[in-house]
């Protein structure tokens, strides 16, 4: 048995126990999902911003390009029309006003909803019947999980603590992605506050693996074969990579973001609520710094994310990396590859080489003499 022969890889019928993180907001488009699945991993589409008809369209587009398994991902427990008072919206918008003015963008008015209805989205995912339904920020209702089992859709929940992992297992979720604080993007916590505790991946994974009976997927700060080998040694049956795939040409990240992930400032990341109202790991820039200096003017999630999104298109068009959220893992300085297939090939080769070397070293070591 080799490192690739894990229960989760066998169950999902994937060549390698490598999961592409479901990057939301259009960052994990169809080309990336297809490239990862075709290369033997599990491609994942972050569908949280899509309407039900759009979910159906995306699933059909993926299936038209690959017969391999793929995942659709949703956000659980996010109120699309939160009851924030108008004053909170106005404070956040007014704080963003100088940036909007600088980019030539009109001040936005509040929409009737800041996101999609989860129940309707879940129905669309069930109808699309992907190999995997993954989710963050909570646990879907029991009837959704029951229907997934009936339709043989594998479910993957996301946990940042042992308590969250246990809650997912008790609810009947098939696998848990144990996500450490090193990860880029939003913290997916749903039981504690999203910024406490901040367990690192390699402290969290063995604790979760010891606490639950379902397969564990290690996520956060893994970008190369060393991270894969370490995660497997700590009890994970698969790994999930977000930033490493975000840096690939197939991702939906703008060129200026991908280039920044290979730039001189990629090691300087911070957990900030400035980008979307809940802690997210991003590269330190003007947007994160100046908004963080005024925490009372940061609206709750998802309102803040909607407002900052009003900046994004114009900032990208003007090559202004100082005014967009640059999601990045703490392991970004280790990034080397810019396309998905090459990345997966390197992960497989490097992991195999590292584990073979460790095994050879163990086999070559002479037996220790007892001193008692």
PDB file of C-alpha atoms in Angstrom, residues 21-310:
ATOM      1  CA  UNK A  21      -9.706  24.261  -2.488  1.00  0.00           C
ATOM      2  CA  UNK A  22     -13.159  25.568  -3.524  1.00  0.00           C
ATOM      3  CA  UNK A  23     -12.185  29.190  -4.054  1.00  0.00           C
ATOM      4  CA  UNK A  24     -15.290  31.371  -3.975  1.00  0.00           C
ATOM      5  CA  UNK A  25     -16.121  34.554  -5.818  1.00  0.00           C
ATOM      6  CA  UNK A  26     -15.229  33.190  -9.233  1.00  0.00           C
ATOM      7  CA  UNK A  27     -11.667  32.273  -8.232  1.00  0.00           C
ATOM      8  CA  UNK A  28     -12.134  28.554  -9.007  1.00  0.00           C
ATOM      9  CA  UNK A  29     -13.699  28.640 -12.492  1.00  0.00           C
ATOM     10  CA  UNK A  30     -14.524  25.705 -14.732  1.00  0.00           C
ATOM     11  CA  UNK A  31     -11.058  25.554 -16.390  1.00  0.00           C
ATOM     12  CA  UNK A  32      -9.349  25.119 -13.016  1.00  0.00           C
ATOM     13  CA  UNK A  33     -11.825  22.484 -11.811  1.00  0.00           C
ATOM     14  CA  UNK A  34     -11.444  20.529 -15.046  1.00  0.00           C
ATOM     15  CA  UNK A  35      -7.638  20.780 -15.055  1.00  0.00           C
ATOM     16  CA  UNK A  36      -7.385  19.438 -11.487  1.00  0.00           C
ATOM     17  CA  UNK A  37      -9.861  16.609 -12.017  1.00  0.00           C
ATOM     18  CA  UNK A  38      -8.239  15.618 -15.316  1.00  0.00           C
ATOM     19  CA  UNK A  39      -4.844  15.528 -13.574  1.00  0.00           C
ATOM     20  CA  UNK A  40      -6.166  13.030 -11.028  1.00  0.00           C
ATOM     21  CA  UNK A  41      -7.156  15.284  -8.141  1.00  0.00           C
ATOM     22  CA  UNK A  42     -10.571  16.526  -7.028  1.00  0.00           C
ATOM     23  CA  UNK A  43     -11.478  19.803  -8.693  1.00  0.00           C
ATOM     24  CA  UNK A  44     -13.827  22.005  -6.660  1.00  0.00           C
ATOM     25  CA  UNK A  45     -16.054  24.865  -7.788  1.00  0.00           C
ATOM     26  CA  UNK A  46     -16.857  27.561  -5.233  1.00  0.00           C
ATOM     27  CA  UNK A  47     -20.536  28.121  -6.046  1.00  0.00           C
ATOM     28  CA  UNK A  48     -21.521  30.293  -3.090  1.00  0.00           C
ATOM     29  CA  UNK A  49     -22.247  33.369  -5.219  1.00  0.00           C
ATOM     30  CA  UNK A  50     -24.235  31.532  -7.905  1.00  0.00           C
ATOM     31  CA  UNK A  51     -27.992  31.411  -8.380  1.00  0.00           C
ATOM     32  CA  UNK A  52     -29.582  27.941  -8.654  1.00  0.00           C
ATOM     33  CA  UNK A  53     -29.789  28.133 -12.481  1.00  0.00           C
ATOM     34  CA  UNK A  54     -26.134  29.183 -12.599  1.00  0.00           C
ATOM     35  CA  UNK A  55     -25.185  26.173 -10.463  1.00  0.00           C
ATOM     36  CA  UNK A  56     -26.919  23.889 -12.952  1.00  0.00           C
ATOM     37  CA  UNK A  57     -25.098  25.573 -15.841  1.00  0.00           C
ATOM     38  CA  UNK A  58     -21.684  25.293 -14.186  1.00  0.00           C
ATOM     39  CA  UNK A  59     -22.182  21.593 -13.394  1.00  0.00           C
ATOM     40  CA  UNK A  60     -23.153  20.956 -17.018  1.00  0.00           C
ATOM     41  CA  UNK A  61     -20.108  22.876 -18.279  1.00  0.00           C
ATOM     42  CA  UNK A  62     -17.776  20.841 -16.070  1.00  0.00           C
ATOM     43  CA  UNK A  63     -19.343  17.553 -17.183  1.00  0.00           C
ATOM     44  CA  UNK A  64     -19.008  18.593 -20.826  1.00  0.00           C
ATOM     45  CA  UNK A  65     -15.241  18.852 -20.320  1.00  0.00           C
ATOM     46  CA  UNK A  66     -14.443  15.978 -17.968  1.00  0.00           C
ATOM     47  CA  UNK A  67     -15.944  12.675 -16.856  1.00  0.00           C
ATOM     48  CA  UNK A  68     -13.862  12.768 -13.675  1.00  0.00           C
ATOM     49  CA  UNK A  69     -15.296  13.494 -10.186  1.00  0.00           C
ATOM     50  CA  UNK A  70     -15.644  17.099  -9.030  1.00  0.00           C
ATOM     51  CA  UNK A  71     -17.067  19.011  -6.055  1.00  0.00           C
ATOM     52  CA  UNK A  72     -19.510  21.888  -5.716  1.00  0.00           C
ATOM     53  CA  UNK A  73     -19.066  24.055  -2.624  1.00  0.00           C
ATOM     54  CA  UNK A  74     -21.555  26.291  -0.777  1.00  0.00           C
ATOM     55  CA  UNK A  75     -21.535  28.566   2.237  1.00  0.00           C
ATOM     56  CA  UNK A  76     -23.866  27.389   5.029  1.00  0.00           C
ATOM     57  CA  UNK A  77     -25.631  29.654   7.484  1.00  0.00           C
ATOM     58  CA  UNK A  78     -24.982  32.936   5.687  1.00  0.00           C
ATOM     59  CA  UNK A  79     -28.020  35.215   5.798  1.00  0.00           C
ATOM     60  CA  UNK A  80     -28.360  36.794   2.330  1.00  0.00           C
ATOM     61  CA  UNK A  81     -30.323  39.714   3.808  1.00  0.00           C
ATOM     62  CA  UNK A  82     -28.796  40.376   7.244  1.00  0.00           C
ATOM     63  CA  UNK A  83     -30.609  42.760   9.542  1.00  0.00           C
ATOM     64  CA  UNK A  84     -27.852  45.306   9.816  1.00  0.00           C
ATOM     65  CA  UNK A  85     -29.054  48.790  10.545  1.00  0.00           C
ATOM     66  CA  UNK A  86     -28.673  51.340   7.787  1.00  0.00           C
ATOM     67  CA  UNK A  87     -26.156  53.242   9.902  1.00  0.00           C
ATOM     68  CA  UNK A  88     -23.715  50.289   9.779  1.00  0.00           C
ATOM     69  CA  UNK A  89     -23.966  50.112   6.005  1.00  0.00           C
ATOM     70  CA  UNK A  90     -23.506  53.859   5.683  1.00  0.00           C
ATOM     71  CA  UNK A  91     -20.477  53.908   8.013  1.00  0.00           C
ATOM     72  CA  UNK A  92     -18.747  51.187   6.024  1.00  0.00           C
ATOM     73  CA  UNK A  93     -19.604  52.813   2.696  1.00  0.00           C
ATOM     74  CA  UNK A  94     -18.416  56.219   3.875  1.00  0.00           C
ATOM     75  CA  UNK A  95     -15.097  54.736   4.981  1.00  0.00           C
ATOM     76  CA  UNK A  96     -14.707  53.238   1.495  1.00  0.00           C
ATOM     77  CA  UNK A  97     -15.792  56.461  -0.224  1.00  0.00           C
ATOM     78  CA  UNK A  98     -12.264  57.896  -0.688  1.00  0.00           C
ATOM     79  CA  UNK A  99     -11.131  54.667  -2.371  1.00  0.00           C
ATOM     80  CA  UNK A 100     -14.222  54.587  -4.590  1.00  0.00           C
ATOM     81  CA  UNK A 101     -13.709  58.217  -5.543  1.00  0.00           C
ATOM     82  CA  UNK A 102     -10.039  57.578  -6.289  1.00  0.00           C
ATOM     83  CA  UNK A 103     -11.039  54.821  -8.711  1.00  0.00           C
ATOM     84  CA  UNK A 104     -13.889  56.791 -10.244  1.00  0.00           C
ATOM     85  CA  UNK A 105     -16.623  54.537  -8.837  1.00  0.00           C
ATOM     86  CA  UNK A 106     -19.982  55.896  -7.689  1.00  0.00           C
ATOM     87  CA  UNK A 107     -21.079  55.217  -4.129  1.00  0.00           C
ATOM     88  CA  UNK A 108     -23.206  52.042  -4.126  1.00  0.00           C
ATOM     89  CA  UNK A 109     -26.688  51.821  -2.673  1.00  0.00           C
ATOM     90  CA  UNK A 110     -27.756  48.914  -0.475  1.00  0.00           C
ATOM     91  CA  UNK A 111     -29.229  45.944  -2.369  1.00  0.00           C
ATOM     92  CA  UNK A 112     -32.194  43.922  -1.161  1.00  0.00           C
ATOM     93  CA  UNK A 113     -29.864  40.946  -0.548  1.00  0.00           C
ATOM     94  CA  UNK A 114     -26.123  40.520  -0.183  1.00  0.00           C
ATOM     95  CA  UNK A 115     -25.980  36.893  -1.278  1.00  0.00           C
ATOM     96  CA  UNK A 116     -27.920  33.804  -2.321  1.00  0.00           C
ATOM     97  CA  UNK A 117     -30.487  31.683  -0.493  1.00  0.00           C
ATOM     98  CA  UNK A 118     -28.750  28.510   0.723  1.00  0.00           C
ATOM     99  CA  UNK A 119     -31.828  26.282   0.618  1.00  0.00           C
ATOM    100  CA  UNK A 120     -32.418  27.048  -3.052  1.00  0.00           C
ATOM    101  CA  UNK A 121     -28.733  26.607  -3.834  1.00  0.00           C
ATOM    102  CA  UNK A 122     -28.648  23.246  -2.013  1.00  0.00           C
ATOM    103  CA  UNK A 123     -31.588  22.019  -4.088  1.00  0.00           C
ATOM    104  CA  UNK A 124     -29.653  22.955  -7.220  1.00  0.00           C
ATOM    105  CA  UNK A 125     -26.553  21.098  -6.006  1.00  0.00           C
ATOM    106  CA  UNK A 126     -28.626  17.999  -5.239  1.00  0.00           C
ATOM    107  CA  UNK A 127     -30.177  18.148  -8.705  1.00  0.00           C
ATOM    108  CA  UNK A 128     -26.724  18.533 -10.284  1.00  0.00           C
ATOM    109  CA  UNK A 129     -25.514  15.509  -8.280  1.00  0.00           C
ATOM    110  CA  UNK A 130     -21.764  16.138  -8.276  1.00  0.00           C
ATOM    111  CA  UNK A 131     -19.512  13.454  -6.836  1.00  0.00           C
ATOM    112  CA  UNK A 132     -18.897  15.724  -3.835  1.00  0.00           C
ATOM    113  CA  UNK A 133     -20.841  18.443  -2.038  1.00  0.00           C
ATOM    114  CA  UNK A 134     -18.496  20.431   0.209  1.00  0.00           C
ATOM    115  CA  UNK A 135     -19.360  23.346   2.462  1.00  0.00           C
ATOM    116  CA  UNK A 136     -18.008  25.897   4.919  1.00  0.00           C
ATOM    117  CA  UNK A 137     -19.338  28.041   7.792  1.00  0.00           C
ATOM    118  CA  UNK A 138     -21.546  25.335   9.263  1.00  0.00           C
ATOM    119  CA  UNK A 139     -23.533  22.139   8.713  1.00  0.00           C
ATOM    120  CA  UNK A 140     -26.359  21.772   6.192  1.00  0.00           C
ATOM    121  CA  UNK A 141     -29.814  20.752   7.456  1.00  0.00           C
ATOM    122  CA  UNK A 142     -30.266  17.041   8.133  1.00  0.00           C
ATOM    123  CA  UNK A 143     -32.653  16.600   5.204  1.00  0.00           C
ATOM    124  CA  UNK A 144     -29.971  17.898   2.792  1.00  0.00           C
ATOM    125  CA  UNK A 145     -27.374  15.484   4.177  1.00  0.00           C
ATOM    126  CA  UNK A 146     -29.894  12.650   4.076  1.00  0.00           C
ATOM    127  CA  UNK A 147     -30.641  13.392   0.419  1.00  0.00           C
ATOM    128  CA  UNK A 148     -26.911  13.481  -0.346  1.00  0.00           C
ATOM    129  CA  UNK A 149     -26.576   9.971   1.071  1.00  0.00           C
ATOM    130  CA  UNK A 150     -29.572   8.798  -0.950  1.00  0.00           C
ATOM    131  CA  UNK A 151     -28.034  10.173  -4.131  1.00  0.00           C
ATOM    132  CA  UNK A 152     -24.541   8.877  -3.251  1.00  0.00           C
ATOM    133  CA  UNK A 153     -23.100  12.397  -3.075  1.00  0.00           C
ATOM    134  CA  UNK A 154     -20.039  12.435  -0.806  1.00  0.00           C
ATOM    135  CA  UNK A 155     -20.071  15.291   1.725  1.00  0.00           C
ATOM    136  CA  UNK A 156     -17.071  17.231   3.047  1.00  0.00           C
ATOM    137  CA  UNK A 157     -17.471  19.718   5.882  1.00  0.00           C
ATOM    138  CA  UNK A 158     -14.883  22.195   7.103  1.00  0.00           C
ATOM    139  CA  UNK A 159     -13.610  22.488  10.672  1.00  0.00           C
ATOM    140  CA  UNK A 160     -11.129  24.740  12.445  1.00  0.00           C
ATOM    141  CA  UNK A 161     -11.414  22.985  15.823  1.00  0.00           C
ATOM    142  CA  UNK A 162     -11.946  19.472  17.166  1.00  0.00           C
ATOM    143  CA  UNK A 163     -15.410  20.494  18.400  1.00  0.00           C
ATOM    144  CA  UNK A 164     -16.440  21.501  14.876  1.00  0.00           C
ATOM    145  CA  UNK A 165     -15.067  18.224  13.472  1.00  0.00           C
ATOM    146  CA  UNK A 166     -17.040  16.232  16.024  1.00  0.00           C
ATOM    147  CA  UNK A 167     -20.201  18.181  15.210  1.00  0.00           C
ATOM    148  CA  UNK A 168     -19.744  17.415  11.507  1.00  0.00           C
ATOM    149  CA  UNK A 169     -19.222  13.725  12.220  1.00  0.00           C
ATOM    150  CA  UNK A 170     -22.269  13.550  14.484  1.00  0.00           C
ATOM    151  CA  UNK A 171     -24.375  15.148  11.741  1.00  0.00           C
ATOM    152  CA  UNK A 172     -23.387  12.367   9.350  1.00  0.00           C
ATOM    153  CA  UNK A 173     -20.921  14.258   7.145  1.00  0.00           C
ATOM    154  CA  UNK A 174     -18.614  11.863   5.266  1.00  0.00           C
ATOM    155  CA  UNK A 175     -15.270  13.666   5.689  1.00  0.00           C
ATOM    156  CA  UNK A 176     -13.847  16.750   7.372  1.00  0.00           C
ATOM    157  CA  UNK A 177     -11.382  19.279   6.013  1.00  0.00           C
ATOM    158  CA  UNK A 178      -9.347  20.301   9.070  1.00  0.00           C
ATOM    159  CA  UNK A 179      -8.322  23.840   8.188  1.00  0.00           C
ATOM    160  CA  UNK A 180      -5.517  25.625  10.000  1.00  0.00           C
ATOM    161  CA  UNK A 181      -5.000  29.336  10.526  1.00  0.00           C
ATOM    162  CA  UNK A 182      -2.241  29.395   7.894  1.00  0.00           C
ATOM    163  CA  UNK A 183      -4.841  29.129   5.131  1.00  0.00           C
ATOM    164  CA  UNK A 184      -5.482  32.017   2.782  1.00  0.00           C
ATOM    165  CA  UNK A 185      -8.943  33.519   2.470  1.00  0.00           C
ATOM    166  CA  UNK A 186     -11.752  33.489   5.004  1.00  0.00           C
ATOM    167  CA  UNK A 187     -11.633  31.563   8.258  1.00  0.00           C
ATOM    168  CA  UNK A 188     -14.435  28.945   7.937  1.00  0.00           C
ATOM    169  CA  UNK A 189     -15.133  28.669  11.692  1.00  0.00           C
ATOM    170  CA  UNK A 190     -18.728  28.180  12.805  1.00  0.00           C
ATOM    171  CA  UNK A 191     -18.696  27.276  16.527  1.00  0.00           C
ATOM    172  CA  UNK A 192     -16.086  29.592  18.088  1.00  0.00           C
ATOM    173  CA  UNK A 193     -15.421  33.150  17.041  1.00  0.00           C
ATOM    174  CA  UNK A 194     -13.694  33.053  13.646  1.00  0.00           C
ATOM    175  CA  UNK A 195     -10.453  34.477  15.022  1.00  0.00           C
ATOM    176  CA  UNK A 196     -10.204  32.326  18.174  1.00  0.00           C
ATOM    177  CA  UNK A 197      -8.661  29.833  18.565  1.00  0.00           C
ATOM    178  CA  UNK A 198      -6.171  30.082  15.711  1.00  0.00           C
ATOM    179  CA  UNK A 199      -4.928  26.509  15.570  1.00  0.00           C
ATOM    180  CA  UNK A 200      -2.260  25.806  12.993  1.00  0.00           C
ATOM    181  CA  UNK A 201      -2.799  22.969  10.511  1.00  0.00           C
ATOM    182  CA  UNK A 202      -0.173  20.687  11.959  1.00  0.00           C
ATOM    183  CA  UNK A 203      -1.529  21.095  15.479  1.00  0.00           C
ATOM    184  CA  UNK A 204      -5.139  20.698  14.354  1.00  0.00           C
ATOM    185  CA  UNK A 205      -4.884  17.702  11.996  1.00  0.00           C
ATOM    186  CA  UNK A 206      -3.592  15.081  14.475  1.00  0.00           C
ATOM    187  CA  UNK A 207      -6.106  16.209  17.104  1.00  0.00           C
ATOM    188  CA  UNK A 208      -8.977  15.884  14.645  1.00  0.00           C
ATOM    189  CA  UNK A 209      -7.660  12.561  13.316  1.00  0.00           C
ATOM    190  CA  UNK A 210      -7.576  11.219  16.872  1.00  0.00           C
ATOM    191  CA  UNK A 211     -11.059  12.488  17.676  1.00  0.00           C
ATOM    192  CA  UNK A 212     -13.149  11.404  14.673  1.00  0.00           C
ATOM    193  CA  UNK A 213     -13.647   8.184  12.735  1.00  0.00           C
ATOM    194  CA  UNK A 214     -14.384   9.817   9.378  1.00  0.00           C
ATOM    195  CA  UNK A 215     -11.552  10.655   6.943  1.00  0.00           C
ATOM    196  CA  UNK A 216      -9.620  13.864   7.573  1.00  0.00           C
ATOM    197  CA  UNK A 217      -8.424  16.205   4.830  1.00  0.00           C
ATOM    198  CA  UNK A 218      -5.609  18.541   5.883  1.00  0.00           C
ATOM    199  CA  UNK A 219      -5.920  22.141   4.675  1.00  0.00           C
ATOM    200  CA  UNK A 220      -4.013  25.350   5.261  1.00  0.00           C
ATOM    201  CA  UNK A 221      -0.389  26.148   4.504  1.00  0.00           C
ATOM    202  CA  UNK A 222       0.161  23.154   2.192  1.00  0.00           C
ATOM    203  CA  UNK A 223       1.713  24.041  -1.148  1.00  0.00           C
ATOM    204  CA  UNK A 224       4.340  21.355  -1.839  1.00  0.00           C
ATOM    205  CA  UNK A 225       5.269  17.703  -1.294  1.00  0.00           C
ATOM    206  CA  UNK A 226       6.745  18.398   2.126  1.00  0.00           C
ATOM    207  CA  UNK A 227       3.393  19.645   3.347  1.00  0.00           C
ATOM    208  CA  UNK A 228       1.582  16.680   1.803  1.00  0.00           C
ATOM    209  CA  UNK A 229       3.956  14.166   3.400  1.00  0.00           C
ATOM    210  CA  UNK A 230       3.689  15.857   6.789  1.00  0.00           C
ATOM    211  CA  UNK A 231      -0.121  15.958   6.645  1.00  0.00           C
ATOM    212  CA  UNK A 232      -0.338  12.268   5.792  1.00  0.00           C
ATOM    213  CA  UNK A 233       2.069  11.407   8.605  1.00  0.00           C
ATOM    214  CA  UNK A 234      -0.197  13.257  11.041  1.00  0.00           C
ATOM    215  CA  UNK A 235      -3.279  11.230  10.128  1.00  0.00           C
ATOM    216  CA  UNK A 236      -4.811  12.981   7.113  1.00  0.00           C
ATOM    217  CA  UNK A 237      -6.114  10.826   4.267  1.00  0.00           C
ATOM    218  CA  UNK A 238      -5.954  13.675   1.754  1.00  0.00           C
ATOM    219  CA  UNK A 239      -4.796  17.260   1.454  1.00  0.00           C
ATOM    220  CA  UNK A 240      -6.542  20.391   0.220  1.00  0.00           C
ATOM    221  CA  UNK A 241      -4.627  23.221  -1.420  1.00  0.00           C
ATOM    222  CA  UNK A 242      -6.090  26.657  -2.048  1.00  0.00           C
ATOM    223  CA  UNK A 243      -3.381  29.265  -2.590  1.00  0.00           C
ATOM    224  CA  UNK A 244      -1.220  26.902  -4.653  1.00  0.00           C
ATOM    225  CA  UNK A 245      -4.074  26.498  -7.150  1.00  0.00           C
ATOM    226  CA  UNK A 246      -5.034  30.171  -6.906  1.00  0.00           C
ATOM    227  CA  UNK A 247      -1.565  30.952  -8.271  1.00  0.00           C
ATOM    228  CA  UNK A 248      -2.199  28.838 -11.381  1.00  0.00           C
ATOM    229  CA  UNK A 249      -3.100  30.339 -14.739  1.00  0.00           C
ATOM    230  CA  UNK A 250      -6.415  28.430 -14.791  1.00  0.00           C
ATOM    231  CA  UNK A 251      -7.685  30.153 -11.642  1.00  0.00           C
ATOM    232  CA  UNK A 252     -10.041  33.107 -11.714  1.00  0.00           C
ATOM    233  CA  UNK A 253      -7.595  35.357  -9.890  1.00  0.00           C
ATOM    234  CA  UNK A 254      -6.607  38.419 -11.917  1.00  0.00           C
ATOM    235  CA  UNK A 255      -3.068  38.480 -13.281  1.00  0.00           C
ATOM    236  CA  UNK A 256      -2.022  41.139 -10.773  1.00  0.00           C
ATOM    237  CA  UNK A 257      -3.084  38.837  -7.907  1.00  0.00           C
ATOM    238  CA  UNK A 258      -1.296  35.806  -9.315  1.00  0.00           C
ATOM    239  CA  UNK A 259       1.837  37.864  -9.904  1.00  0.00           C
ATOM    240  CA  UNK A 260       1.676  39.186  -6.342  1.00  0.00           C
ATOM    241  CA  UNK A 261       1.720  35.594  -5.056  1.00  0.00           C
ATOM    242  CA  UNK A 262       5.197  35.290  -6.573  1.00  0.00           C
ATOM    243  CA  UNK A 263       6.281  38.810  -5.588  1.00  0.00           C
ATOM    244  CA  UNK A 264       8.531  40.158  -2.885  1.00  0.00           C
ATOM    245  CA  UNK A 265       5.714  40.892  -0.406  1.00  0.00           C
ATOM    246  CA  UNK A 266       4.013  37.483  -0.501  1.00  0.00           C
ATOM    247  CA  UNK A 267       5.304  36.506   2.939  1.00  0.00           C
ATOM    248  CA  UNK A 268       3.565  39.459   4.592  1.00  0.00           C
ATOM    249  CA  UNK A 269       0.034  38.246   5.318  1.00  0.00           C
ATOM    250  CA  UNK A 270      -2.460  39.326   7.941  1.00  0.00           C
ATOM    251  CA  UNK A 271      -5.818  38.141   9.260  1.00  0.00           C
ATOM    252  CA  UNK A 272      -8.155  41.029   8.566  1.00  0.00           C
ATOM    253  CA  UNK A 273     -11.892  41.700   8.725  1.00  0.00           C
ATOM    254  CA  UNK A 274     -11.480  44.591   6.315  1.00  0.00           C
ATOM    255  CA  UNK A 275     -12.102  42.624   3.127  1.00  0.00           C
ATOM    256  CA  UNK A 276     -15.417  40.950   3.964  1.00  0.00           C
ATOM    257  CA  UNK A 277     -16.329  41.488   7.606  1.00  0.00           C
ATOM    258  CA  UNK A 278     -14.888  38.272   9.047  1.00  0.00           C
ATOM    259  CA  UNK A 279     -11.248  37.247   9.489  1.00  0.00           C
ATOM    260  CA  UNK A 280      -9.566  36.431   6.190  1.00  0.00           C
ATOM    261  CA  UNK A 281      -5.877  35.906   5.506  1.00  0.00           C
ATOM    262  CA  UNK A 282      -4.735  38.369   2.871  1.00  0.00           C
ATOM    263  CA  UNK A 283      -1.512  40.025   1.835  1.00  0.00           C
ATOM    264  CA  UNK A 284      -0.938  43.221   3.744  1.00  0.00           C
ATOM    265  CA  UNK A 285      -1.792  46.230   1.592  1.00  0.00           C
ATOM    266  CA  UNK A 286      -3.305  49.701   1.802  1.00  0.00           C
ATOM    267  CA  UNK A 287      -6.900  48.448   1.820  1.00  0.00           C
ATOM    268  CA  UNK A 288      -6.313  46.046   4.710  1.00  0.00           C
ATOM    269  CA  UNK A 289      -4.211  48.529   6.683  1.00  0.00           C
ATOM    270  CA  UNK A 290      -6.418  51.600   6.381  1.00  0.00           C
ATOM    271  CA  UNK A 291      -9.711  49.791   6.995  1.00  0.00           C
ATOM    272  CA  UNK A 292      -8.282  47.894   9.962  1.00  0.00           C
ATOM    273  CA  UNK A 293      -7.427  51.247  11.551  1.00  0.00           C
ATOM    274  CA  UNK A 294     -11.169  51.961  11.754  1.00  0.00           C
ATOM    275  CA  UNK A 295     -12.776  48.721  13.031  1.00  0.00           C
ATOM    276  CA  UNK A 296     -16.042  50.459  13.925  1.00  0.00           C
ATOM    277  CA  UNK A 297     -16.522  51.264  10.247  1.00  0.00           C
ATOM    278  CA  UNK A 298     -16.245  47.642   9.108  1.00  0.00           C
ATOM    279  CA  UNK A 299     -19.702  46.233   8.401  1.00  0.00           C
ATOM    280  CA  UNK A 300     -20.693  42.676   9.382  1.00  0.00           C
ATOM    281  CA  UNK A 301     -20.188  39.768   6.993  1.00  0.00           C
ATOM    282  CA  UNK A 302     -21.376  39.533   4.217  1.00  0.00           C
ATOM    283  CA  UNK A 303     -22.168  43.253   3.894  1.00  0.00           C
ATOM    284  CA  UNK A 304     -18.528  44.338   4.071  1.00  0.00           C
ATOM    285  CA  UNK A 305     -17.596  41.881   1.335  1.00  0.00           C
ATOM    286  CA  UNK A 306     -20.342  43.238  -0.902  1.00  0.00           C
ATOM    287  CA  UNK A 307     -19.141  46.809  -0.381  1.00  0.00           C
ATOM    288  CA  UNK A 308     -15.469  45.976  -0.946  1.00  0.00           C
ATOM    289  CA  UNK A 309     -16.563  44.092  -4.060  1.00  0.00           C
ATOM    290  CA  UNK A 310     -17.694  47.433  -5.471  1.00  0.00           C
TER     291      UNK A 310
END
